[in-house]
CSV table of C-alpha atoms in Angstrom, one decimal:
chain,number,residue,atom,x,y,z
I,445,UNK,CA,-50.3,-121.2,-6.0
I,446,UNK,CA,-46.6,-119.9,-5.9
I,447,UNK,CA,-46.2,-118.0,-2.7
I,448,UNK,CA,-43.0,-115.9,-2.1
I,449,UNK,CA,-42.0,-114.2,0.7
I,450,UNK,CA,-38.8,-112.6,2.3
I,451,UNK,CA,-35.9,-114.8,3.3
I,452,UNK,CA,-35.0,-113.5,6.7
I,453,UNK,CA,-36.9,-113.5,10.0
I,454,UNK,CA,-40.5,-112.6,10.5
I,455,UNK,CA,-43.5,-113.6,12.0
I,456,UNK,CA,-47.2,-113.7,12.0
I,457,UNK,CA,-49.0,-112.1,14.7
I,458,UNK,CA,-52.6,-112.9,14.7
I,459,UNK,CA,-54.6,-111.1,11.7
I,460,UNK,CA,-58.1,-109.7,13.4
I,461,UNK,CA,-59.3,-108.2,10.1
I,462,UNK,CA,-62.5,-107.8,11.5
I,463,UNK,CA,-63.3,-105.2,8.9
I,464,UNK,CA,-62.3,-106.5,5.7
I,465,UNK,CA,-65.3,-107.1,4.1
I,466,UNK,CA,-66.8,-103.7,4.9
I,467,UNK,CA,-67.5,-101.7,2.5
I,468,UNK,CA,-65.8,-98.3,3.0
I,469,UNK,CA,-68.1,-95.4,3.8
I,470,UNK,CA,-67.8,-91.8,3.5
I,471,UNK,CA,-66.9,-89.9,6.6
I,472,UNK,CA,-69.0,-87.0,8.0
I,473,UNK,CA,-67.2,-83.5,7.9
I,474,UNK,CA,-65.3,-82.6,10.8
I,475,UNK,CA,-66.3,-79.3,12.8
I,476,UNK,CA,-62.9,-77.9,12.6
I,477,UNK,CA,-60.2,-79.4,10.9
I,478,UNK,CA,-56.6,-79.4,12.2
I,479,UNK,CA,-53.8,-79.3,9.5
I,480,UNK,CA,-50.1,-80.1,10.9
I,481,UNK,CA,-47.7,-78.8,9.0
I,482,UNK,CA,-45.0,-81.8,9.2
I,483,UNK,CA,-46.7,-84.4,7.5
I,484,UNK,CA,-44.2,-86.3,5.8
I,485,UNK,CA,-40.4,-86.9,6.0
I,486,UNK,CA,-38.5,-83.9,5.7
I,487,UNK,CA,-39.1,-80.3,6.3
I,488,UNK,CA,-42.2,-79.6,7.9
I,489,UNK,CA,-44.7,-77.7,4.8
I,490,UNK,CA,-44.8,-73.5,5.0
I,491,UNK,CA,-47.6,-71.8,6.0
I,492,UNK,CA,-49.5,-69.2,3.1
I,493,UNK,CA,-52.5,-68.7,4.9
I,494,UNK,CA,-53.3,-66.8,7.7
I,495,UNK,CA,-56.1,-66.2,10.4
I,496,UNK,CA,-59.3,-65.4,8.8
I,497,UNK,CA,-58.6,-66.2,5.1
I,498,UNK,CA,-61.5,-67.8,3.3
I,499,UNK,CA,-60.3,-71.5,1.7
I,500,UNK,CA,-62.0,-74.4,-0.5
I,501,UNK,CA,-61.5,-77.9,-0.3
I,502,UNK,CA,-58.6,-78.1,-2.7
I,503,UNK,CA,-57.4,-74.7,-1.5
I,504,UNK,CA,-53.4,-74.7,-1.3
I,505,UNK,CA,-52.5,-73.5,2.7
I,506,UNK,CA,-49.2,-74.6,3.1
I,507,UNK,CA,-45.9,-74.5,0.9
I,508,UNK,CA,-43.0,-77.6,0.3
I,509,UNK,CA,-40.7,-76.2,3.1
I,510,UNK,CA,-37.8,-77.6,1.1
I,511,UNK,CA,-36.1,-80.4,-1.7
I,512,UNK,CA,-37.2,-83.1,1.2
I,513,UNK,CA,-40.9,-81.4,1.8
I,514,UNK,CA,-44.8,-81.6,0.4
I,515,UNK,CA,-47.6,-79.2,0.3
I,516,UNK,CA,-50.5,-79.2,2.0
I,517,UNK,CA,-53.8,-78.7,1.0
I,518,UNK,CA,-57.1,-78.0,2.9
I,519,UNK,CA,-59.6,-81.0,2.7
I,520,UNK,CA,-62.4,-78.4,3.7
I,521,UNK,CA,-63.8,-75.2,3.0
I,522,UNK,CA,-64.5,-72.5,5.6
I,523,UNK,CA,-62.1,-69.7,7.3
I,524,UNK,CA,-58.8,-70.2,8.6
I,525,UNK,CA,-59.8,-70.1,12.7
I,526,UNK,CA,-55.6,-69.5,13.2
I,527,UNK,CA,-51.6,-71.0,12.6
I,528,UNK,CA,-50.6,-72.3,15.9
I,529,UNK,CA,-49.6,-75.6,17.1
I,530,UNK,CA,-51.5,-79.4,18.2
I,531,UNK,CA,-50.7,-82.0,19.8
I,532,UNK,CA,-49.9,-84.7,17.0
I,533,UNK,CA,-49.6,-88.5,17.0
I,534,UNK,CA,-45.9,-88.1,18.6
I,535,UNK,CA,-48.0,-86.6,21.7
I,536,UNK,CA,-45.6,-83.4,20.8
I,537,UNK,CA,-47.2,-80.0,20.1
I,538,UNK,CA,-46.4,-79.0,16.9
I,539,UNK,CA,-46.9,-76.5,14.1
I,540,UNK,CA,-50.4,-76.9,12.1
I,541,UNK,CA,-53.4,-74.8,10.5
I,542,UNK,CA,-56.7,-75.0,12.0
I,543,UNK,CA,-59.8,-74.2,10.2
I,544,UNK,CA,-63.2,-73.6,10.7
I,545,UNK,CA,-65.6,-75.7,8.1
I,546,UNK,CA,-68.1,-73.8,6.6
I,547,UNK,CA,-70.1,-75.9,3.8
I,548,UNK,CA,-67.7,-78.0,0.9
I,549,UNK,CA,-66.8,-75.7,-1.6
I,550,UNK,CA,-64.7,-77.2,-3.8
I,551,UNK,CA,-61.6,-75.7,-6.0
I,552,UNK,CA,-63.4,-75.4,-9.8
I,553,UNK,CA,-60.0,-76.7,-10.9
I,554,UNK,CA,-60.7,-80.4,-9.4
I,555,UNK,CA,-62.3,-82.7,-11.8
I,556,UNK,CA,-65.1,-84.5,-9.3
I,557,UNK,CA,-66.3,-86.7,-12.6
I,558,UNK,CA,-66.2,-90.8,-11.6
I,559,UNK,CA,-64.7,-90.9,-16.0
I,560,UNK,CA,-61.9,-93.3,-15.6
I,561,UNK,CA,-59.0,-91.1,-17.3
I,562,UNK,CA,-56.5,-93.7,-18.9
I,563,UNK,CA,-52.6,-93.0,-19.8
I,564,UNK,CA,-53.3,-94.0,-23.7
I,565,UNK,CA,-55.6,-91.0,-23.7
I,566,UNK,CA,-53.1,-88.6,-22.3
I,567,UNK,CA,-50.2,-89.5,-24.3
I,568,UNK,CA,-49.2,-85.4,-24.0
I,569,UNK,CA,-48.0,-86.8,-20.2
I,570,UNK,CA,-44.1,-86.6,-20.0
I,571,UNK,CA,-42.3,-88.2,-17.8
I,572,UNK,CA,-41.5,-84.9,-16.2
I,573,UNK,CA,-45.1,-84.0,-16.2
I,574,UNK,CA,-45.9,-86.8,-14.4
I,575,UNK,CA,-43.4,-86.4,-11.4
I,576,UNK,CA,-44.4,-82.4,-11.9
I,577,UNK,CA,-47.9,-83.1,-10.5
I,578,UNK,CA,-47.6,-85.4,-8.0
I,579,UNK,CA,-45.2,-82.9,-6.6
I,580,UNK,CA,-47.5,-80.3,-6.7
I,581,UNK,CA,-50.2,-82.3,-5.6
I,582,UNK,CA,-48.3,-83.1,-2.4
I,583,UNK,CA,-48.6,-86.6,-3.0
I,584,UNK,CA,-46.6,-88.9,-0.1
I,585,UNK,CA,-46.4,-92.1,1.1
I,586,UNK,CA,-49.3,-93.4,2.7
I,587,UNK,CA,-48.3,-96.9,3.9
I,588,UNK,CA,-44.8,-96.3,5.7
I,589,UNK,CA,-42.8,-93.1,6.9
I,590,UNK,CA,-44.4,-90.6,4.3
I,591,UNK,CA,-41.8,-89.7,2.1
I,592,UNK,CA,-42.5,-87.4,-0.6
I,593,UNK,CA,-43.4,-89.9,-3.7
I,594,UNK,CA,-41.8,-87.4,-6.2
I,595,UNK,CA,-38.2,-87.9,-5.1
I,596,UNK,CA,-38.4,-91.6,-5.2
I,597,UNK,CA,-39.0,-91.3,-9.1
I,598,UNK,CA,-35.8,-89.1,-9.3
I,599,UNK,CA,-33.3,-91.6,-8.1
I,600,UNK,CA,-29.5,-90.4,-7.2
I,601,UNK,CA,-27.2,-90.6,-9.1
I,602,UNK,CA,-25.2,-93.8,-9.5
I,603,UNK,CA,-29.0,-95.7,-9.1
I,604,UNK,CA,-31.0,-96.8,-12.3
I,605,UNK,CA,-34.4,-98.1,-11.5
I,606,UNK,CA,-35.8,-101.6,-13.3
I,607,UNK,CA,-39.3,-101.7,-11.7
I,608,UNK,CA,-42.0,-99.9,-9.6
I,609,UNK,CA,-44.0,-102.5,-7.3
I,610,UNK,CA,-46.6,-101.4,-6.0
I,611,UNK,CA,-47.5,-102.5,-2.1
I,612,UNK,CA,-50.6,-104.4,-1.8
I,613,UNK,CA,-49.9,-106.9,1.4
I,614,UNK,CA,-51.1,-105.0,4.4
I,615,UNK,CA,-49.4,-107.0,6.8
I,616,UNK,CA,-50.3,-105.4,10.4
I,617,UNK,CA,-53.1,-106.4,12.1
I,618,UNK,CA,-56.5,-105.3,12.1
I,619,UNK,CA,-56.0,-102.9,8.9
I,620,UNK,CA,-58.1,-103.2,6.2
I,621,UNK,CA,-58.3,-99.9,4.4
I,622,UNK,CA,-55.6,-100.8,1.6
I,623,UNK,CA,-57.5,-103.8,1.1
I,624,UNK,CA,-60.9,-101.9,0.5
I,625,UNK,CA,-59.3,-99.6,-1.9
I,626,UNK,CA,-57.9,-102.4,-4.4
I,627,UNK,CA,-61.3,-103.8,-4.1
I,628,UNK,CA,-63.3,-100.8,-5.0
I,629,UNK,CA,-60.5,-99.0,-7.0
I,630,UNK,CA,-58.4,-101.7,-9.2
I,631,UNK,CA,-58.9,-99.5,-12.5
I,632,UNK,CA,-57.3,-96.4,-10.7
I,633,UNK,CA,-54.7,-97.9,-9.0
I,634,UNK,CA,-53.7,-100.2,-12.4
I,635,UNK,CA,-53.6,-96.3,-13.8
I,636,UNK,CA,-51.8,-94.7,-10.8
I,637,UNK,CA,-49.0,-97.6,-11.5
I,638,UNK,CA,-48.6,-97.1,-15.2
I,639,UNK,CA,-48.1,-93.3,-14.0
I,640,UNK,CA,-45.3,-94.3,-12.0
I,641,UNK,CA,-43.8,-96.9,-14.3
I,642,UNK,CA,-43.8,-93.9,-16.8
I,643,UNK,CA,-42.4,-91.5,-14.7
I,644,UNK,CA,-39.6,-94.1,-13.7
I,645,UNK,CA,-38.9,-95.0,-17.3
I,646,UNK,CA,-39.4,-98.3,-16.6
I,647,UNK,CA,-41.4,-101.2,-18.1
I,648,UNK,CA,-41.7,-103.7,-15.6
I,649,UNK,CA,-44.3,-103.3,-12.7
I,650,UNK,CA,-45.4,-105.5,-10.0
I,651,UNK,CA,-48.2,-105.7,-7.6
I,652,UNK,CA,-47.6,-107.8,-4.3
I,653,UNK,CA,-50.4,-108.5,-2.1
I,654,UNK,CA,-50.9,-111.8,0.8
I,655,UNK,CA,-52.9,-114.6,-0.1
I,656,UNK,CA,-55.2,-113.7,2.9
I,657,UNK,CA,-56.6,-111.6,0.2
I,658,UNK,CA,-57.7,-113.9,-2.5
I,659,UNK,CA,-60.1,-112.1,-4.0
I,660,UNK,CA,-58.0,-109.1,-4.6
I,661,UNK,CA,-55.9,-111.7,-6.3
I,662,UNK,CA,-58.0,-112.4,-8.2
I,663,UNK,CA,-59.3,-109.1,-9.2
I,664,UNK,CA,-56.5,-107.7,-10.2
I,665,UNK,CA,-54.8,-110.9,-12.3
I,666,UNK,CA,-58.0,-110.6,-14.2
I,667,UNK,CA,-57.4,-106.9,-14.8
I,668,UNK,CA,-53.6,-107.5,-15.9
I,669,UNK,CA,-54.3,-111.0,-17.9
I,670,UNK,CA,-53.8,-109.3,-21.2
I,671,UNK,CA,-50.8,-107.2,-19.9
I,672,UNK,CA,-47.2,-108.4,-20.0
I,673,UNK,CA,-45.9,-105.5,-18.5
I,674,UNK,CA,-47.5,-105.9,-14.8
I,675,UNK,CA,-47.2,-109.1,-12.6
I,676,UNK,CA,-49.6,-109.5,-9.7
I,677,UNK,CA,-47.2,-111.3,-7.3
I,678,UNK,CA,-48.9,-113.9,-4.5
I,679,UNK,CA,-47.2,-113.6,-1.2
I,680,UNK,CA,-47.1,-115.6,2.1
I,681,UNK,CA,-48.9,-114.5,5.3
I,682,UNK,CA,-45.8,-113.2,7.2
I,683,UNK,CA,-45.1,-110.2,8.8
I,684,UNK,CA,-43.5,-107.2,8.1
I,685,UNK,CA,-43.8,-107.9,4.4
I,686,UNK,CA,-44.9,-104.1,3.7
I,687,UNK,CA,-41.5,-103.2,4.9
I,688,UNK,CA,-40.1,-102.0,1.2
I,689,UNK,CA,-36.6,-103.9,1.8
I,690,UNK,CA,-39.0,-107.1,2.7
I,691,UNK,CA,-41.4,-106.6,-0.1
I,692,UNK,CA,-38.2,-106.1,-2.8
I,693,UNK,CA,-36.6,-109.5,-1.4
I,694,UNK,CA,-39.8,-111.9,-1.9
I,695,UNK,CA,-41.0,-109.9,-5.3
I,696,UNK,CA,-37.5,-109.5,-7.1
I,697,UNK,CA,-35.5,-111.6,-4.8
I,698,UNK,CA,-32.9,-108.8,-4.0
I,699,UNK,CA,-31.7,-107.4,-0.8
I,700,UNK,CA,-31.4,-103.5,-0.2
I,701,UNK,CA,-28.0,-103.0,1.4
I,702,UNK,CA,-27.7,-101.4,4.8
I,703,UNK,CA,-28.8,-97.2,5.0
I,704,UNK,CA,-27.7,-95.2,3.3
I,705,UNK,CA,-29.1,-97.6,0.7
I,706,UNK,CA,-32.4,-97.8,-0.6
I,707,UNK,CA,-34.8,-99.8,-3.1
I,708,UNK,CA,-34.0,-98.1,-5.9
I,709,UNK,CA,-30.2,-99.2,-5.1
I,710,UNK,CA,-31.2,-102.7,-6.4
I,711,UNK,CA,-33.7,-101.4,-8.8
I,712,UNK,CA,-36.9,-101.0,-7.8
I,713,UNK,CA,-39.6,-98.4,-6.8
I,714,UNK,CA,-41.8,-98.9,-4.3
I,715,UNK,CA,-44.9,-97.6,-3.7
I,716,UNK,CA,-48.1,-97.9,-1.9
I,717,UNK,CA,-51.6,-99.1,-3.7
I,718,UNK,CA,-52.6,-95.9,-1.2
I,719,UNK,CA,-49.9,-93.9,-2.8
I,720,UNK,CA,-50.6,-95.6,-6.1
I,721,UNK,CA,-54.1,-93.9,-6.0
I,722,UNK,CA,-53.4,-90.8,-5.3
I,723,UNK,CA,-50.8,-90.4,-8.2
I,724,UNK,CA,-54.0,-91.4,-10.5
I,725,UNK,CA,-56.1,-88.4,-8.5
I,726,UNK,CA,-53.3,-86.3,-8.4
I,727,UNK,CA,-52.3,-86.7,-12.4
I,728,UNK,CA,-55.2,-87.1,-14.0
I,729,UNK,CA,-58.0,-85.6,-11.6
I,730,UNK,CA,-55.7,-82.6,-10.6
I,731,UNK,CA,-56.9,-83.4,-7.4
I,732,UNK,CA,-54.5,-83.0,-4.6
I,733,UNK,CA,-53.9,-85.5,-1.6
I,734,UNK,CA,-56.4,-84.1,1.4
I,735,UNK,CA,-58.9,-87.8,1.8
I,736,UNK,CA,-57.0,-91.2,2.0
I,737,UNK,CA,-58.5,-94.6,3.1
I,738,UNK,CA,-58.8,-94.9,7.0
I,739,UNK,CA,-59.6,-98.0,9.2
I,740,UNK,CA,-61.4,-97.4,12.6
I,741,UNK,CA,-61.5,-100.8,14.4
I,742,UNK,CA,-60.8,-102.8,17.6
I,743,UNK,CA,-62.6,-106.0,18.7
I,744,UNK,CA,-65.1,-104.1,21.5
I,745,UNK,CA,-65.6,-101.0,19.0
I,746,UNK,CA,-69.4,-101.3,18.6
I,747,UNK,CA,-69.6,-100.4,14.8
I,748,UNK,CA,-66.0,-100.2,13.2
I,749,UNK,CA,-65.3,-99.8,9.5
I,750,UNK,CA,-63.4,-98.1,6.3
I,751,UNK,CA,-64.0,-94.8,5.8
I,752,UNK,CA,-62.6,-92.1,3.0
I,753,UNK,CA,-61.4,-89.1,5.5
I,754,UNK,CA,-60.6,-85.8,5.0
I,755,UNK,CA,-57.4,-85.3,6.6
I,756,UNK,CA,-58.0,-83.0,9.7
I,757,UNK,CA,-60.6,-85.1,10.8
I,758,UNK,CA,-59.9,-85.9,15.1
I,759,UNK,CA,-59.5,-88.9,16.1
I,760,UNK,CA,-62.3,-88.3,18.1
I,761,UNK,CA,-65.1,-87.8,15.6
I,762,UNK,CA,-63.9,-90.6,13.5
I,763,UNK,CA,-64.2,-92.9,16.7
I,764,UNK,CA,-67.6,-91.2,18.0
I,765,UNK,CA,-68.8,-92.5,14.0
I,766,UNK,CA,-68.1,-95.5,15.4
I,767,UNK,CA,-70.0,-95.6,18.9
I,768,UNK,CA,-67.4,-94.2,20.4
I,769,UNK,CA,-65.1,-95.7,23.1
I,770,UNK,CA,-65.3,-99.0,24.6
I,771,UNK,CA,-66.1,-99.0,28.4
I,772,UNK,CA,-62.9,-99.4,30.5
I,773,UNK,CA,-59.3,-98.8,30.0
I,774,UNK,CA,-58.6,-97.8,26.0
I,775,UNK,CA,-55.5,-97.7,24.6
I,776,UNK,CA,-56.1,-95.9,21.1
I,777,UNK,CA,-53.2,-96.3,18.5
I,778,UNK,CA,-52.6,-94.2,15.0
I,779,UNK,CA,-52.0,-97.4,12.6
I,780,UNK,CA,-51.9,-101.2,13.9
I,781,UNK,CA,-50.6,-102.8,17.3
I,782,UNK,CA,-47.3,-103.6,15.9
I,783,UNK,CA,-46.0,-100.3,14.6
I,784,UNK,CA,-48.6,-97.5,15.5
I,785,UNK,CA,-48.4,-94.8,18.0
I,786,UNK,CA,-50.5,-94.6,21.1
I,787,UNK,CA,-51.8,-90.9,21.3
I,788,UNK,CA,-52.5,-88.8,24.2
I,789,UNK,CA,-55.4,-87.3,22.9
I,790,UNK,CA,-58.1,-87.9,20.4
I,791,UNK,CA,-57.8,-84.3,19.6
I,792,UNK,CA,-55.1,-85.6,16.9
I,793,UNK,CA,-56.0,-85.4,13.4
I,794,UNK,CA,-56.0,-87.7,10.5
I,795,UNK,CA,-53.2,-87.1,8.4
I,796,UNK,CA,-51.6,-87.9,5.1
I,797,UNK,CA,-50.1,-91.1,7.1
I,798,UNK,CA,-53.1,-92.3,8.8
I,799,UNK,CA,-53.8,-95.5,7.6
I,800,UNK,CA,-56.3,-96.9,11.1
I,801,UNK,CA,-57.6,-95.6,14.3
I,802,UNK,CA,-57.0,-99.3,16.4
I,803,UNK,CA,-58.5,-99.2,19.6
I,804,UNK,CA,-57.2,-101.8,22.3
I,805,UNK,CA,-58.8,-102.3,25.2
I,806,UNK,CA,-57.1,-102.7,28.7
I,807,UNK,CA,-56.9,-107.1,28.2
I,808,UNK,CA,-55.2,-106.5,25.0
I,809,UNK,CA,-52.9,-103.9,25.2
I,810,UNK,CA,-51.6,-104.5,28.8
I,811,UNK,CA,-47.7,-105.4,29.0
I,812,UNK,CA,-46.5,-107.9,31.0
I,813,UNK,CA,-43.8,-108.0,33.6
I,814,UNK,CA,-40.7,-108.1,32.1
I,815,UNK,CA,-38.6,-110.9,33.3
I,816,UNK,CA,-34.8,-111.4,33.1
I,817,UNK,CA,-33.5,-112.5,28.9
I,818,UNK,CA,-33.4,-116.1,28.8
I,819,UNK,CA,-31.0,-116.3,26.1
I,820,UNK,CA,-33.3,-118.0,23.4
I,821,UNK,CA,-32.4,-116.0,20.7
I,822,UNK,CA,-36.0,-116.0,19.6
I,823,UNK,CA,-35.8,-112.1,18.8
I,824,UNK,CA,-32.7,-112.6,16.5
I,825,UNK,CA,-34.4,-115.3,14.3
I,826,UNK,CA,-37.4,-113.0,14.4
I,827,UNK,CA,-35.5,-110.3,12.8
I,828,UNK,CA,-36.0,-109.3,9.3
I,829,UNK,CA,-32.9,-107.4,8.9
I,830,UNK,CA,-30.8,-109.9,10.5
I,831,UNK,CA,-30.2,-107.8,12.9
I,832,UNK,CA,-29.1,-108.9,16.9
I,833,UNK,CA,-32.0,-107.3,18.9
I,834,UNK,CA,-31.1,-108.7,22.2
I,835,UNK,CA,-27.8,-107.0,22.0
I,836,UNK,CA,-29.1,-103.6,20.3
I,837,UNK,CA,-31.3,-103.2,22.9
I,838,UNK,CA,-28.5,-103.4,25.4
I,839,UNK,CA,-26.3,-101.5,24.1
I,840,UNK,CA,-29.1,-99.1,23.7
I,841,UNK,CA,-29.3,-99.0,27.8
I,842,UNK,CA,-25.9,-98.4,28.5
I,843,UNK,CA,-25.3,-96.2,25.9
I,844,UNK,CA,-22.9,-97.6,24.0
I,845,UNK,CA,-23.5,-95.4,20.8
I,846,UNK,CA,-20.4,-96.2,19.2
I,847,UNK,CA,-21.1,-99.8,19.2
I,848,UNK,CA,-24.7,-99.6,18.6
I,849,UNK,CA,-24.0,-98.1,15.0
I,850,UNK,CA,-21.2,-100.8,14.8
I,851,UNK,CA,-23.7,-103.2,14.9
I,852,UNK,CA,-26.0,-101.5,12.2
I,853,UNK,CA,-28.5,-100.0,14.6
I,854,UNK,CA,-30.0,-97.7,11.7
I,855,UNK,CA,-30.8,-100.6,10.0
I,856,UNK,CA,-33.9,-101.2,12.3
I,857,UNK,CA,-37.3,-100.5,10.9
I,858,UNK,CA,-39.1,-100.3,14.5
I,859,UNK,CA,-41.8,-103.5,13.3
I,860,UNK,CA,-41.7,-105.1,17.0
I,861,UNK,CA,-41.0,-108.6,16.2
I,862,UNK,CA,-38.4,-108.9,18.5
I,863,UNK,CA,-40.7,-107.5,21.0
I,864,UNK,CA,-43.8,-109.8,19.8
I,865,UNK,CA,-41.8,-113.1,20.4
I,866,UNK,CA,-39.8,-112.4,23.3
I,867,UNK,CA,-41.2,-114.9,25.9
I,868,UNK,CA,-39.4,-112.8,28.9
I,869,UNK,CA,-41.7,-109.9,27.7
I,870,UNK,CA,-38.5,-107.7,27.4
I,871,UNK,CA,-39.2,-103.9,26.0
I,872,UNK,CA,-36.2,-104.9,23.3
I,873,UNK,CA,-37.8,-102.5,20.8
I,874,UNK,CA,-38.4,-99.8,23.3
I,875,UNK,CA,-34.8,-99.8,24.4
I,876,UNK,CA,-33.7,-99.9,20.0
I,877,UNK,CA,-35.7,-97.1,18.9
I,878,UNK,CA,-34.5,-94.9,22.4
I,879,UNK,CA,-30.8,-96.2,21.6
I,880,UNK,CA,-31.2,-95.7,17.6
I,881,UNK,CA,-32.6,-92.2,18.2
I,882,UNK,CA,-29.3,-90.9,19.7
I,883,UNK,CA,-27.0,-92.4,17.2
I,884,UNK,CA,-29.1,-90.7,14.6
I,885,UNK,CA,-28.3,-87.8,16.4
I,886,UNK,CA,-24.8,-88.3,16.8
I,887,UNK,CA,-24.6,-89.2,12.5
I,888,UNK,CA,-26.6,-86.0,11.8
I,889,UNK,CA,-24.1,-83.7,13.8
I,890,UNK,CA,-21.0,-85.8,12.7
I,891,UNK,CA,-22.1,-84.7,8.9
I,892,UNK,CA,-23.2,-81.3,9.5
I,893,UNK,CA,-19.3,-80.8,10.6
I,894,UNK,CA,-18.1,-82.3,7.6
């Protein structure tokens, strides 16, 4: 087999899918359910619901707060308890909608049939149409930062897109919901990505996924065989090969330019199988996004697994499903150990971007003393943006924000492999993301004057 993979830096932290061949299960309803209203990149959603309104599961309760923006749309059906604010996987308090679930009434206008709706059967779907309904649907990335998916299939001016591949490798540890989905789901995601391809004008699509997934390999080369169009693309075990600039480089062999470029820059869409999903639900079930695909694992959680969640679960229910905590010191992260959050509380809900609950006990999430930088340059050949992380991080501490964006700090994508192979145990990342936080800053003012 022909494996590609991205030409600069990476690495390939140790896999512990300890949940990949379990078959995913539906999660019990949540008590209350906690909506926050910034669920995506971009304005946070506006609310159009207030204390004690009666909604469905479907049931629109919050408005695209601008261009950048999504909707929001309850997952559950019961009265609106109150709009106020929760703590959220940032550990900041911010603005959501919390409802009381009473039954699961769903919206009449959702089509709840398991009829696989193909695009040859709907040729009245325009282009437009397409992108129309997964905006209304409030349909967002659900493997990365959670941008809004119509705006990638409007591309700026000046960009032309070639392709739409579709993100299959699920690179960070312990994560397995992605895989689940392509195993139980091939036929909608193979419809979600002709969706896309059509709303992109486009007739080239790939799917990437890692060969520690063979069988999904398989699957879905046996699904495509008789279609020239799609090309199910093999990939190398490395990590971050989700990153979209990554994944374009070892599927197309083209390198996104430094922000403000993106993939579409070099012609290509990318999108998760997640994401890919949802467009088919979105499109041709008119159902909106309020369930994705959630991991709950760690290796001393007694019964972890894949569930399908309505967003507005907590943390804490999902985990309790699972025989609750670990004895001991628990560090409990939304997403995997390389790029996920550590929350503050397990009140936090799932979200559109909640692709695992990882819980790490005390042994495996403890940092070691730091120790002075050797000068190996492990974290530079580590990089996957060719980036100098020793130096970032550095700059980052004294502040040297000028020179920081010199050397392309906004370039980082905060995956921790500088951080993973650093032998002195250094928080380089730490330090980068503190350090490219205020030179965002400083960019965002510097334009608003202009």
């Amino acid at each position: 087999m022909n494996l590609r993979t991205f030409r600069i830096g990476g690495v390939h932290p140790e896999e512990n899918k300890i949940t990949a061949e379990m078959a995913t299960q539906v999660a019990p309803l949540p008590k209350q359910a906690i909506f926050p209203l910034g669920q995506h990149i971009g304005a946070p959603a506006k609310p159009v619901v207030a204390k004690g309104d009666k909604v469905k599961v479907g049931t629109l309760i919050a408005e695209a707060g601008g261009f950048v923006s999504a909707p929001i749309y309850s997952s559950v059906s019961g009265t609106v308890f109150k709009v106020d604010t929760s703590i959220d996987a940032t550990g900041y308090r911010k603005p959501c909608i919390i409802i009381n679930v009473e039954g699961d009434e769903w919206e009449e206008s959702i089509d709840r049939s398991d009829k696989l709706e193909t695009l040859e059967a709907h040729t009245e779907l325009t282009p437009e149409e397409i992108v129309n309904r997964i905006k209304v649907a409030g349909v967002t990335g659900m493997g990365g930062a959670g941008f809004p998916t119509f705006i990638k299939l409007c591309p700026p001016p000046g960009a032309k897109a070639e392709c739409v591949i579709i993100n299959g490798v699920e690179c960070e540890p312990y994560i397995t919901a992605d895989y689940r989905l392509m195993m139980e789901h091939a036929d909608e995601i193979l419809v979600g990505l002709n969706l896309l391809m059509k709303a992109a004008k486009v007739e080239k699509g790939y799917i990437g996924i890692e060969d520690n997934k063979p069988a999904a390999i398989k699957l879905f080369e046996e699904k495509t065989a008789n279609d020239s169009r799609i090309e199910i693309v093999p990939l190398a075990k490395k990590y971050p090969q989700g990153g979209e600039k990554q994944l374009v480089d070892a599927v197309i062999r083209r390198q996104v330019p430094a922000p403000p470029a993106i993939p579409v820059n070099v012609g290509a869409i990318v999108q998760n199988v997640g994401t890919a999903f949802a467009v088919y639900q979105a499109v041709m079930k008119n159902k909106p996004l309020f369930e994705r695909y959630t991991t709950v694992t760690g290796k001393q959680v007694k019964n972890p697994g894949n569930f399908l969640v309505r967003m507005g679960t907590p943390f804490s229910q999902m985990i309790e499903n699972c025989g609750g905590l670990p004895e001991g010191d628990n560090k409990v992260l939304a997403g995997g150990p390389m790029m996920g959050k550590a929350v503050i509380s397990l009140d936090v809900p799932v979200t559109k971007g909640t692709n695992s609950i990882t819980v790490l006990t005390d042994a495996d999430a403890h940092r070691k003393k730091a120790q002075p930088c050797i000068r190996c340059a492990k974290c530079v050949d580590a990089c996957p943006m060719g980036l100098e992380p020793y130096l970032l991080a550095t700059l980052s501490v004294v502040k040297d924000y000028e020179r920081l964006e010199a050397e392309e700090v906004t370039s980082c994508i905060a995956c921790g492999s500088c951080q993973f192979t650093c032998p002195s145990h250094r928080p380089i990342l730490d330090n980068i993301i503190n350090g490219k936080g205020a030179v965002m800053g400083i960019i965002k003012a510097r334009n608003a004057k202009k």
